[in-house]
Amino acid sequence: MKTIHAAALTLAIAIALSSCTPKMMFGTSSIVPAASGEVHVKKDKNKNYIVSVDVQNLAEASKLTPSKNIYLVWAESSEESAKKLGQLVPTGKVLKAELKATTIAEPRTVFITAEDNADVLYPDGQIILTTRK
């Protein structure tokens, strides 16, 4: 009986671990050197990927040179090129921003660009932070 429970527990742990990818860290930005953050990706019960982006010290886009209006988060997967996940708005003393988004393809790279408007279909502005090595 103990072996059945041990096998079931081992199987449950293996399934839980396979539904998550390791967290991805953003590299240091030459444009906003104080900015830092990470990305967590989890697979949900519908086999979609939940992407959670957390960044700190992300200067307001209007203070960049050249000045921009917004930050957009993008994900690239092995199946598709850059897909827009959403907008980041840094707030508070530590200029923190968070985003949760869903995508059907597992992200291999997540990056943040500074853009003039949210209507862009493809990344057009400077890449501020990226998980690409």
mmCIF file of N, CA and C in Angstrom:
data_model
loop_
_atom_site.group_PDB
_atom_site.id
_atom_site.type_symbol
_atom_site.label_atom_id
_atom_site.label_comp_id
_atom_site.label_asym_id
_atom_site.label_seq_id
_atom_site.Cartn_x
_atom_site.Cartn_y
_atom_site.Cartn_z
ATOM 1 N N MET A 1 0.812 -1.192 0.000
ATOM 2 C CA MET A 1 0.000 0.000 0.000
ATOM 3 C C MET A 1 0.857 1.258 0.000
ATOM 4 N N LYS A 2 1.975 1.238 0.762
ATOM 5 C CA LYS A 2 2.858 2.403 0.813
ATOM 6 C C LYS A 2 3.477 2.681 -0.545
ATOM 7 N N THR A 3 3.797 1.611 -1.310
ATOM 8 C CA THR A 3 4.398 1.819 -2.627
ATOM 9 C C THR A 3 3.415 2.474 -3.593
ATOM 10 N N ILE A 4 2.140 2.161 -3.473
ATOM 11 C CA ILE A 4 1.138 2.789 -4.333
ATOM 12 C C ILE A 4 1.042 4.278 -4.018
ATOM 13 N N HIS A 5 1.024 4.613 -2.729
ATOM 14 C CA HIS A 5 0.975 6.023 -2.339
ATOM 15 C C HIS A 5 2.232 6.764 -2.772
ATOM 16 N N ALA A 6 3.382 6.116 -2.621
ATOM 17 C CA ALA A 6 4.644 6.743 -3.029
ATOM 18 C C ALA A 6 4.665 6.962 -4.536
ATOM 19 N N ALA A 7 4.180 5.986 -5.299
ATOM 20 C CA ALA A 7 4.145 6.123 -6.758
ATOM 21 C C ALA A 7 3.178 7.231 -7.167
ATOM 22 N N ALA A 8 2.035 7.301 -6.508
ATOM 23 C CA ALA A 8 1.058 8.350 -6.817
ATOM 24 C C ALA A 8 1.621 9.731 -6.492
ATOM 25 N N LEU A 9 2.322 9.839 -5.375
ATOM 26 C CA LEU A 9 2.927 11.108 -4.991
ATOM 27 C C LEU A 9 4.012 11.518 -5.987
ATOM 28 N N THR A 10 4.841 10.573 -6.388
ATOM 29 C CA THR A 10 5.889 10.842 -7.371
ATOM 30 C C THR A 10 5.282 11.302 -8.692
ATOM 31 N N LEU A 11 4.215 10.659 -9.119
ATOM 32 C CA LEU A 11 3.539 11.034 -10.356
ATOM 33 C C LEU A 11 2.943 12.440 -10.246
ATOM 34 N N ALA A 12 2.327 12.753 -9.116
ATOM 35 C CA ALA A 12 1.740 14.083 -8.914
ATOM 36 C C ALA A 12 2.813 15.163 -8.953
ATOM 37 N N ILE A 13 3.950 14.919 -8.347
ATOM 38 C CA ILE A 13 5.054 15.886 -8.358
ATOM 39 C C ILE A 13 5.580 16.072 -9.775
ATOM 40 N N ALA A 14 5.735 14.973 -10.510
ATOM 41 C CA ALA A 14 6.232 15.060 -11.888
ATOM 42 C C ALA A 14 5.277 15.867 -12.767
ATOM 43 N N ILE A 15 3.977 15.678 -12.599
ATOM 44 C CA ILE A 15 2.994 16.427 -13.385
ATOM 45 C C ILE A 15 3.044 17.907 -13.020
ATOM 46 N N ALA A 16 3.139 18.192 -11.737
ATOM 47 C CA ALA A 16 3.199 19.592 -11.295
ATOM 48 C C ALA A 16 4.434 20.284 -11.844
ATOM 49 N N LEU A 17 5.570 19.613 -11.826
ATOM 50 C CA LEU A 17 6.800 20.213 -12.329
ATOM 51 C C LEU A 17 6.779 20.382 -13.833
ATOM 52 N N SER A 18 6.144 19.469 -14.544
ATOM 53 C CA SER A 18 6.120 19.571 -16.002
ATOM 54 C C SER A 18 5.173 20.661 -16.486
ATOM 55 N N SER A 19 4.241 21.106 -15.627
ATOM 56 C CA SER A 19 3.309 22.144 -16.048
ATOM 57 C C SER A 19 3.892 23.540 -15.870
ATOM 58 N N CYS A 20 5.098 23.666 -15.356
ATOM 59 C CA CYS A 20 5.729 24.962 -15.146
ATOM 60 C C CYS A 20 7.084 24.992 -15.839
ATOM 61 N N THR A 21 7.412 26.122 -16.365
ATOM 62 C CA THR A 21 8.761 26.297 -16.875
ATOM 63 C C THR A 21 9.521 27.119 -15.847
ATOM 64 N N PRO A 22 10.834 27.018 -15.854
ATOM 65 C CA PRO A 22 11.587 27.829 -14.894
ATOM 66 C C PRO A 22 11.359 29.310 -15.153
ATOM 67 N N LYS A 23 11.571 30.098 -14.105
ATOM 68 C CA LYS A 23 11.398 31.529 -14.309
ATOM 69 C C LYS A 23 12.507 32.045 -15.213
ATOM 70 N N MET A 24 12.177 33.079 -15.969
ATOM 71 C CA MET A 24 13.134 33.727 -16.848
ATOM 72 C C MET A 24 13.446 35.087 -16.245
ATOM 73 N N MET A 25 14.694 35.451 -16.256
ATOM 74 C CA MET A 25 15.118 36.751 -15.723
ATOM 75 C C MET A 25 15.406 37.696 -16.888
ATOM 76 N N PHE A 26 15.030 38.951 -16.713
ATOM 77 C CA PHE A 26 15.392 39.960 -17.697
ATOM 78 C C PHE A 26 16.856 40.327 -17.502
ATOM 79 N N GLY A 27 17.576 40.495 -18.599
ATOM 80 C CA GLY A 27 18.962 40.943 -18.534
ATOM 81 C C GLY A 27 19.021 42.428 -18.212
ATOM 82 N N THR A 28 20.206 42.912 -17.917
ATOM 83 C CA THR A 28 20.398 44.328 -17.616
ATOM 84 C C THR A 28 20.161 45.156 -18.873
ATOM 85 N N SER A 29 19.463 46.256 -18.704
ATOM 86 C CA SER A 29 19.132 47.136 -19.822
ATOM 87 C C SER A 29 20.158 48.252 -19.948
ATOM 88 N N SER A 30 20.617 48.519 -21.165
ATOM 89 C CA SER A 30 21.509 49.660 -21.384
ATOM 90 C C SER A 30 20.713 50.960 -21.454
ATOM 91 N N ILE A 31 19.407 50.852 -21.684
ATOM 92 C CA ILE A 31 18.551 52.033 -21.808
ATOM 93 C C ILE A 31 17.998 52.458 -20.443
ATOM 94 N N VAL A 32 17.592 51.493 -19.633
ATOM 95 C CA VAL A 32 17.089 51.741 -18.278
ATOM 96 C C VAL A 32 17.861 50.805 -17.345
ATOM 97 N N PRO A 33 19.120 51.157 -17.012
ATOM 98 C CA PRO A 33 19.999 50.240 -16.267
ATOM 99 C C PRO A 33 19.465 49.790 -14.911
ATOM 100 N N ALA A 34 18.642 50.587 -14.253
ATOM 101 C CA ALA A 34 18.121 50.206 -12.935
ATOM 102 C C ALA A 34 16.973 49.202 -13.029
ATOM 103 N N ALA A 35 16.386 49.053 -14.197
ATOM 104 C CA ALA A 35 15.236 48.158 -14.355
ATOM 105 C C ALA A 35 15.648 46.703 -14.176
ATOM 106 N N SER A 36 14.787 45.946 -13.519
ATOM 107 C CA SER A 36 15.022 44.507 -13.339
ATOM 108 C C SER A 36 13.671 43.816 -13.276
ATOM 109 N N GLY A 37 13.694 42.521 -13.432
ATOM 110 C CA GLY A 37 12.433 41.795 -13.336
ATOM 111 C C GLY A 37 12.561 40.355 -13.757
ATOM 112 N N GLU A 38 11.414 39.681 -13.716
ATOM 113 C CA GLU A 38 11.381 38.266 -14.050
ATOM 114 C C GLU A 38 10.040 37.901 -14.674
ATOM 115 N N VAL A 39 10.040 36.734 -15.312
ATOM 116 C CA VAL A 39 8.858 36.218 -15.980
ATOM 117 C C VAL A 39 8.632 34.797 -15.492
ATOM 118 N N HIS A 40 7.403 34.498 -15.113
ATOM 119 C CA HIS A 40 7.019 33.136 -14.743
ATOM 120 C C HIS A 40 6.002 32.646 -15.767
ATOM 121 N N VAL A 41 6.163 31.397 -16.198
ATOM 122 C CA VAL A 41 5.244 30.819 -17.169
ATOM 123 C C VAL A 41 4.700 29.517 -16.587
ATOM 124 N N LYS A 42 3.369 29.405 -16.581
ATOM 125 C CA LYS A 42 2.717 28.185 -16.104
ATOM 126 C C LYS A 42 1.702 27.731 -17.133
ATOM 127 N N LYS A 43 1.531 26.426 -17.247
ATOM 128 C CA LYS A 43 0.533 25.867 -18.147
ATOM 129 C C LYS A 43 -0.749 25.660 -17.345
ATOM 130 N N ASP A 44 -1.888 26.095 -17.905
ATOM 131 C CA ASP A 44 -3.146 25.921 -17.189
ATOM 132 C C ASP A 44 -3.853 24.644 -17.634
ATOM 133 N N LYS A 45 -5.019 24.379 -17.053
ATOM 134 C CA LYS A 45 -5.737 23.138 -17.343
ATOM 135 C C LYS A 45 -6.241 23.059 -18.779
ATOM 136 N N ASN A 46 -6.304 24.203 -19.465
ATOM 137 C CA ASN A 46 -6.720 24.227 -20.868
ATOM 138 C C ASN A 46 -5.539 24.153 -21.834
ATOM 139 N N LYS A 47 -4.359 23.918 -21.288
ATOM 140 C CA LYS A 47 -3.118 23.822 -22.058
ATOM 141 C C LYS A 47 -2.698 25.152 -22.672
ATOM 142 N N ASN A 48 -3.137 26.249 -22.061
ATOM 143 C CA ASN A 48 -2.651 27.576 -22.404
ATOM 144 C C ASN A 48 -1.494 27.897 -21.474
ATOM 145 N N TYR A 49 -0.740 28.923 -21.805
ATOM 146 C CA TYR A 49 0.376 29.355 -20.970
ATOM 147 C C TYR A 49 0.027 30.691 -20.326
ATOM 148 N N ILE A 50 0.125 30.735 -19.007
ATOM 149 C CA ILE A 50 -0.099 31.956 -18.248
ATOM 150 C C ILE A 50 1.270 32.598 -18.048
ATOM 151 N N VAL A 51 1.443 33.795 -18.559
ATOM 152 C CA VAL A 51 2.709 34.511 -18.480
ATOM 153 C C VAL A 51 2.552 35.635 -17.463
ATOM 154 N N SER A 52 3.385 35.609 -16.410
ATOM 155 C CA SER A 52 3.366 36.656 -15.384
ATOM 156 C C SER A 52 4.673 37.428 -15.466
ATOM 157 N N VAL A 53 4.563 38.726 -15.702
ATOM 158 C CA VAL A 53 5.729 39.600 -15.830
ATOM 159 C C VAL A 53 5.730 40.556 -14.639
ATOM 160 N N ASP A 54 6.857 40.634 -13.939
ATOM 161 C CA ASP A 54 7.029 41.553 -12.814
ATOM 162 C C ASP A 54 8.321 42.326 -13.023
ATOM 163 N N VAL A 55 8.234 43.656 -13.053
ATOM 164 C CA VAL A 55 9.430 44.487 -13.208
ATOM 165 C C VAL A 55 9.435 45.594 -12.154
ATOM 166 N N GLN A 56 10.633 46.063 -11.824
ATOM 167 C CA GLN A 56 10.820 47.158 -10.886
ATOM 168 C C GLN A 56 11.782 48.161 -11.505
ATOM 169 N N ASN A 57 11.703 49.387 -11.020
ATOM 170 C CA ASN A 57 12.599 50.465 -11.458
ATOM 171 C C ASN A 57 12.528 50.711 -12.963
ATOM 172 N N LEU A 58 11.343 50.581 -13.513
ATOM 173 C CA LEU A 58 11.130 50.819 -14.939
ATOM 174 C C LEU A 58 10.713 52.285 -15.100
ATOM 175 N N ALA A 59 11.668 53.120 -15.479
ATOM 176 C CA ALA A 59 11.412 54.564 -15.617
ATOM 177 C C ALA A 59 10.208 54.814 -16.510
ATOM 178 N N GLU A 60 9.515 55.899 -16.272
ATOM 179 C CA GLU A 60 8.379 56.246 -17.117
ATOM 180 C C GLU A 60 8.844 56.372 -18.567
ATOM 181 N N ALA A 61 8.051 55.845 -19.485
ATOM 182 C CA ALA A 61 8.422 55.857 -20.905
ATOM 183 C C ALA A 61 8.633 57.284 -21.421
ATOM 184 N N SER A 62 7.939 58.248 -20.858
ATOM 185 C CA SER A 62 8.084 59.635 -21.294
ATOM 186 C C SER A 62 9.453 60.222 -20.931
ATOM 187 N N LYS A 63 10.184 59.574 -20.035
ATOM 188 C CA LYS A 63 11.499 60.073 -19.622
ATOM 189 C C LYS A 63 12.643 59.449 -20.428
ATOM 190 N N LEU A 64 12.311 58.560 -21.354
ATOM 191 C CA LEU A 64 13.337 57.949 -22.198
ATOM 192 C C LEU A 64 13.790 58.942 -23.260
ATOM 193 N N THR A 65 14.951 58.663 -23.854
ATOM 194 C CA THR A 65 15.440 59.456 -24.976
ATOM 195 C C THR A 65 15.594 58.522 -26.168
ATOM 196 N N PRO A 66 14.806 58.675 -27.213
ATOM 197 C CA PRO A 66 13.721 59.631 -27.370
ATOM 198 C C PRO A 66 12.519 59.232 -26.501
ATOM 199 N N SER A 67 11.719 60.212 -26.181
ATOM 200 C CA SER A 67 10.541 60.018 -25.342
ATOM 201 C C SER A 67 9.538 59.083 -26.027
ATOM 202 N N LYS A 68 8.951 58.182 -25.243
ATOM 203 C CA LYS A 68 7.919 57.264 -25.741
ATOM 204 C C LYS A 68 6.692 57.392 -24.854
ATOM 205 N N ASN A 69 5.614 56.750 -25.247
ATOM 206 C CA ASN A 69 4.365 56.867 -24.495
ATOM 207 C C ASN A 69 4.059 55.660 -23.618
ATOM 208 N N ILE A 70 4.426 54.460 -24.068
ATOM 209 C CA ILE A 70 4.045 53.253 -23.330
ATOM 210 C C ILE A 70 5.108 52.167 -23.460
ATOM 211 N N TYR A 71 4.976 51.188 -22.568
ATOM 212 C CA TYR A 71 5.772 49.963 -22.650
ATOM 213 C C TYR A 71 4.831 48.832 -23.052
ATOM 214 N N LEU A 72 5.279 48.006 -23.988
ATOM 215 C CA LEU A 72 4.517 46.827 -24.388
ATOM 216 C C LEU A 72 5.351 45.579 -24.126
ATOM 217 N N VAL A 73 4.670 44.509 -23.737
ATOM 218 C CA VAL A 73 5.314 43.218 -23.485
ATOM 219 C C VAL A 73 5.012 42.300 -24.668
ATOM 220 N N TRP A 74 6.052 41.609 -25.128
ATOM 221 C CA TRP A 74 5.951 40.707 -26.281
ATOM 222 C C TRP A 74 6.503 39.342 -25.896
ATOM 223 N N ALA A 75 5.997 38.293 -26.546
ATOM 224 C CA ALA A 75 6.515 36.938 -26.342
ATOM 225 C C ALA A 75 6.796 36.314 -27.702
ATOM 226 N N GLU A 76 7.904 35.595 -27.776
ATOM 227 C CA GLU A 76 8.232 34.826 -28.977
ATOM 228 C C GLU A 76 8.253 33.361 -28.586
ATOM 229 N N SER A 77 7.745 32.528 -29.470
ATOM 230 C CA SER A 77 7.771 31.082 -29.243
ATOM 231 C C SER A 77 8.413 30.414 -30.446
ATOM 232 N N SER A 78 8.583 29.114 -30.352
ATOM 233 C CA SER A 78 9.162 28.398 -31.491
ATOM 234 C C SER A 78 8.161 28.330 -32.647
ATOM 235 N N GLU A 79 6.857 28.501 -32.355
ATOM 236 C CA GLU A 79 5.825 28.424 -33.388
ATOM 237 C C GLU A 79 5.505 29.764 -34.040
ATOM 238 N N GLU A 80 5.753 30.878 -33.338
ATOM 239 C CA GLU A 80 5.357 32.170 -33.895
ATOM 240 C C GLU A 80 6.339 33.270 -33.522
ATOM 241 N N SER A 81 6.338 34.316 -34.342
ATOM 242 C CA SER A 81 7.181 35.472 -34.052
ATOM 243 C C SER A 81 6.548 36.272 -32.914
ATOM 244 N N ALA A 82 7.002 37.470 -32.706
ATOM 245 C CA ALA A 82 6.564 38.272 -31.564
ATOM 246 C C ALA A 82 5.050 38.465 -31.526
ATOM 247 N N LYS A 83 4.480 38.176 -30.358
ATOM 248 C CA LYS A 83 3.054 38.373 -30.113
ATOM 249 C C LYS A 83 2.912 39.344 -28.947
ATOM 250 N N LYS A 84 2.099 40.369 -29.134
ATOM 251 C CA LYS A 84 1.881 41.369 -28.094
ATOM 252 C C LYS A 84 1.046 40.754 -26.976
ATOM 253 N N LEU A 85 1.565 40.862 -25.726
ATOM 254 C CA LEU A 85 0.843 40.338 -24.576
ATOM 255 C C LEU A 85 0.078 41.423 -23.827
ATOM 256 N N GLY A 86 0.583 42.655 -23.863
ATOM 257 C CA GLY A 86 -0.103 43.720 -23.158
ATOM 258 C C GLY A 86 0.804 44.880 -22.835
ATOM 259 N N GLN A 87 0.265 45.807 -22.066
ATOM 260 C CA GLN A 87 0.937 47.058 -21.732
ATOM 261 C C GLN A 87 1.365 47.048 -20.272
ATOM 262 N N LEU A 88 2.512 47.671 -19.987
ATOM 263 C CA LEU A 88 3.006 47.853 -18.621
ATOM 264 C C LEU A 88 2.961 49.335 -18.266
ATOM 265 N N VAL A 89 2.494 49.642 -17.060
ATOM 266 C CA VAL A 89 2.478 51.012 -16.568
ATOM 267 C C VAL A 89 3.167 51.021 -15.203
ATOM 268 N N PRO A 90 4.420 51.503 -15.148
ATOM 269 C CA PRO A 90 5.127 51.540 -13.862
ATOM 270 C C PRO A 90 4.498 52.555 -12.911
ATOM 271 N N THR A 91 4.342 52.155 -11.636
ATOM 272 C CA THR A 91 3.735 53.034 -10.640
ATOM 273 C C THR A 91 4.477 52.938 -9.312
ATOM 274 N N GLY A 92 4.219 53.882 -8.445
ATOM 275 C CA GLY A 92 4.762 53.865 -7.095
ATOM 276 C C GLY A 92 6.203 54.314 -7.023
ATOM 277 N N LYS A 93 6.736 54.260 -5.804
ATOM 278 C CA LYS A 93 8.121 54.691 -5.562
ATOM 279 C C LYS A 93 9.135 53.842 -6.310
ATOM 280 N N VAL A 94 8.881 52.531 -6.394
ATOM 281 C CA VAL A 94 9.856 51.640 -7.038
ATOM 282 C C VAL A 94 9.541 51.413 -8.514
ATOM 283 N N LEU A 95 8.598 52.211 -9.038
ATOM 284 C CA LEU A 95 8.224 52.107 -10.455
ATOM 285 C C LEU A 95 8.010 50.650 -10.857
ATOM 286 N N LYS A 96 7.125 50.000 -10.131
ATOM 287 C CA LYS A 96 6.814 48.585 -10.331
ATOM 288 C C LYS A 96 5.687 48.436 -11.351
ATOM 289 N N ALA A 97 5.782 47.392 -12.155
ATOM 290 C CA ALA A 97 4.726 47.086 -13.122
ATOM 291 C C ALA A 97 4.550 45.577 -13.203
ATOM 292 N N GLU A 98 3.308 45.146 -13.357
ATOM 293 C CA GLU A 98 2.988 43.722 -13.454
ATOM 294 C C GLU A 98 2.033 43.491 -14.613
ATOM 295 N N LEU A 99 2.134 42.299 -15.185
ATOM 296 C CA LEU A 99 1.228 41.918 -16.263
ATOM 297 C C LEU A 99 1.021 40.420 -16.196
ATOM 298 N N LYS A 100 -0.222 39.988 -16.356
ATOM 299 C CA LYS A 100 -0.542 38.567 -16.521
ATOM 300 C C LYS A 100 -1.266 38.444 -17.846
ATOM 301 N N ALA A 101 -0.815 37.507 -18.664
ATOM 302 C CA ALA A 101 -1.416 37.316 -19.984
ATOM 303 C C ALA A 101 -1.461 35.831 -20.301
ATOM 304 N N THR A 102 -2.283 35.476 -21.254
ATOM 305 C CA THR A 102 -2.432 34.085 -21.674
ATOM 306 C C THR A 102 -2.066 33.977 -23.147
ATOM 307 N N THR A 103 -1.352 32.906 -23.473
ATOM 308 C CA THR A 103 -0.997 32.635 -24.860
ATOM 309 C C THR A 103 -1.080 31.132 -25.105
ATOM 310 N N ILE A 104 -1.331 30.741 -26.342
ATOM 311 C CA ILE A 104 -1.450 29.309 -26.627
ATOM 312 C C ILE A 104 -0.102 28.652 -26.914
ATOM 313 N N ALA A 105 0.895 29.454 -27.254
ATOM 314 C CA ALA A 105 2.225 28.921 -27.556
ATOM 315 C C ALA A 105 3.164 29.207 -26.387
ATOM 316 N N GLU A 106 4.003 28.248 -26.057
ATOM 317 C CA GLU A 106 4.938 28.420 -24.942
ATOM 318 C C GLU A 106 5.994 29.467 -25.285
ATOM 319 N N PRO A 107 6.095 30.531 -24.487
ATOM 320 C CA PRO A 107 7.088 31.569 -24.775
ATOM 321 C C PRO A 107 8.514 31.080 -24.531
ATOM 322 N N ARG A 108 9.379 31.371 -25.481
ATOM 323 C CA ARG A 108 10.813 31.076 -25.333
ATOM 324 C C ARG A 108 11.561 32.328 -24.905
ATOM 325 N N THR A 109 11.065 33.481 -25.359
ATOM 326 C CA THR A 109 11.650 34.782 -25.043
ATOM 327 C C THR A 109 10.522 35.757 -24.761
ATOM 328 N N VAL A 110 10.714 36.586 -23.748
ATOM 329 C CA VAL A 110 9.774 37.657 -23.442
ATOM 330 C C VAL A 110 10.580 38.950 -23.434
ATOM 331 N N PHE A 111 10.040 39.996 -24.062
ATOM 332 C CA PHE A 111 10.756 41.272 -24.061
ATOM 333 C C PHE A 111 9.789 42.440 -23.975
ATOM 334 N N ILE A 112 10.328 43.576 -23.543
ATOM 335 C CA ILE A 112 9.546 44.794 -23.347
ATOM 336 C C ILE A 112 10.111 45.867 -24.267
ATOM 337 N N THR A 113 9.219 46.523 -25.009
ATOM 338 C CA THR A 113 9.639 47.623 -25.874
ATOM 339 C C THR A 113 8.960 48.915 -25.423
ATOM 340 N N ALA A 114 9.595 50.027 -25.757
ATOM 341 C CA ALA A 114 9.009 51.351 -25.546
ATOM 342 C C ALA A 114 8.424 51.785 -26.881
ATOM 343 N N GLU A 115 7.150 52.114 -26.883
ATOM 344 C CA GLU A 115 6.451 52.421 -28.132
ATOM 345 C C GLU A 115 5.728 53.767 -28.042
ATOM 346 N N ASP A 116 5.358 54.314 -29.203
ATOM 347 C CA ASP A 116 4.594 55.549 -29.256
ATOM 348 C C ASP A 116 3.115 55.309 -28.954
ATOM 349 N N ASN A 117 2.596 54.131 -29.352
ATOM 350 C CA ASN A 117 1.197 53.817 -29.050
ATOM 351 C C ASN A 117 0.998 52.310 -28.945
ATOM 352 N N ALA A 118 -0.130 51.925 -28.382
ATOM 353 C CA ALA A 118 -0.422 50.512 -28.129
ATOM 354 C C ALA A 118 -0.951 49.786 -29.355
ATOM 355 N N ASP A 119 -1.222 50.507 -30.429
ATOM 356 C CA ASP A 119 -1.835 49.911 -31.611
ATOM 357 C C ASP A 119 -0.864 49.170 -32.523
ATOM 358 N N VAL A 120 0.431 49.227 -32.223
ATOM 359 C CA VAL A 120 1.399 48.570 -33.105
ATOM 360 C C VAL A 120 1.149 47.061 -33.121
ATOM 361 N N LEU A 121 1.314 46.455 -34.279
ATOM 362 C CA LEU A 121 1.098 45.019 -34.417
ATOM 363 C C LEU A 121 2.387 44.223 -34.238
ATOM 364 N N TYR A 122 3.512 44.893 -34.450
ATOM 365 C CA TYR A 122 4.827 44.267 -34.304
ATOM 366 C C TYR A 122 5.720 45.221 -33.524
ATOM 367 N N PRO A 123 6.690 44.695 -32.797
ATOM 368 C CA PRO A 123 7.584 45.584 -32.046
ATOM 369 C C PRO A 123 8.280 46.564 -32.982
ATOM 370 N N ASP A 124 8.198 47.840 -32.630
ATOM 371 C CA ASP A 124 8.783 48.877 -33.480
ATOM 372 C C ASP A 124 9.784 49.724 -32.706
ATOM 373 N N GLY A 125 9.610 49.817 -31.395
ATOM 374 C CA GLY A 125 10.463 50.676 -30.567
ATOM 375 C C GLY A 125 11.679 49.947 -30.027
ATOM 376 N N GLN A 126 12.406 50.653 -29.178
ATOM 377 C CA GLN A 126 13.605 50.094 -28.554
ATOM 378 C C GLN A 126 13.234 48.950 -27.613
ATOM 379 N N ILE A 127 14.067 47.915 -27.604
ATOM 380 C CA ILE A 127 13.886 46.840 -26.626
ATOM 381 C C ILE A 127 14.507 47.313 -25.323
ATOM 382 N N ILE A 128 13.685 47.395 -24.290
ATOM 383 C CA ILE A 128 14.123 47.890 -22.994
ATOM 384 C C ILE A 128 14.671 46.743 -22.152
ATOM 385 N N LEU A 129 13.915 45.655 -22.039
ATOM 386 C CA LEU A 129 14.334 44.475 -21.283
ATOM 387 C C LEU A 129 14.025 43.236 -22.114
ATOM 388 N N THR A 130 14.862 42.212 -21.990
ATOM 389 C CA THR A 130 14.623 40.966 -22.691
ATOM 390 C C THR A 130 15.153 39.788 -21.877
ATOM 391 N N THR A 131 14.517 38.640 -22.043
ATOM 392 C CA THR A 131 15.012 37.413 -21.415
ATOM 393 C C THR A 131 15.976 36.682 -22.352
ATOM 394 N N ARG A 132 16.099 37.179 -23.584
ATOM 395 C CA ARG A 132 17.006 36.558 -24.564
ATOM 396 C C ARG A 132 18.441 36.721 -24.080
ATOM 397 N N LYS A 133 19.202 35.660 -24.192
ATOM 398 C CA LYS A 133 20.604 35.710 -23.751
ATOM 399 C C LYS A 133 21.523 35.946 -24.907
#
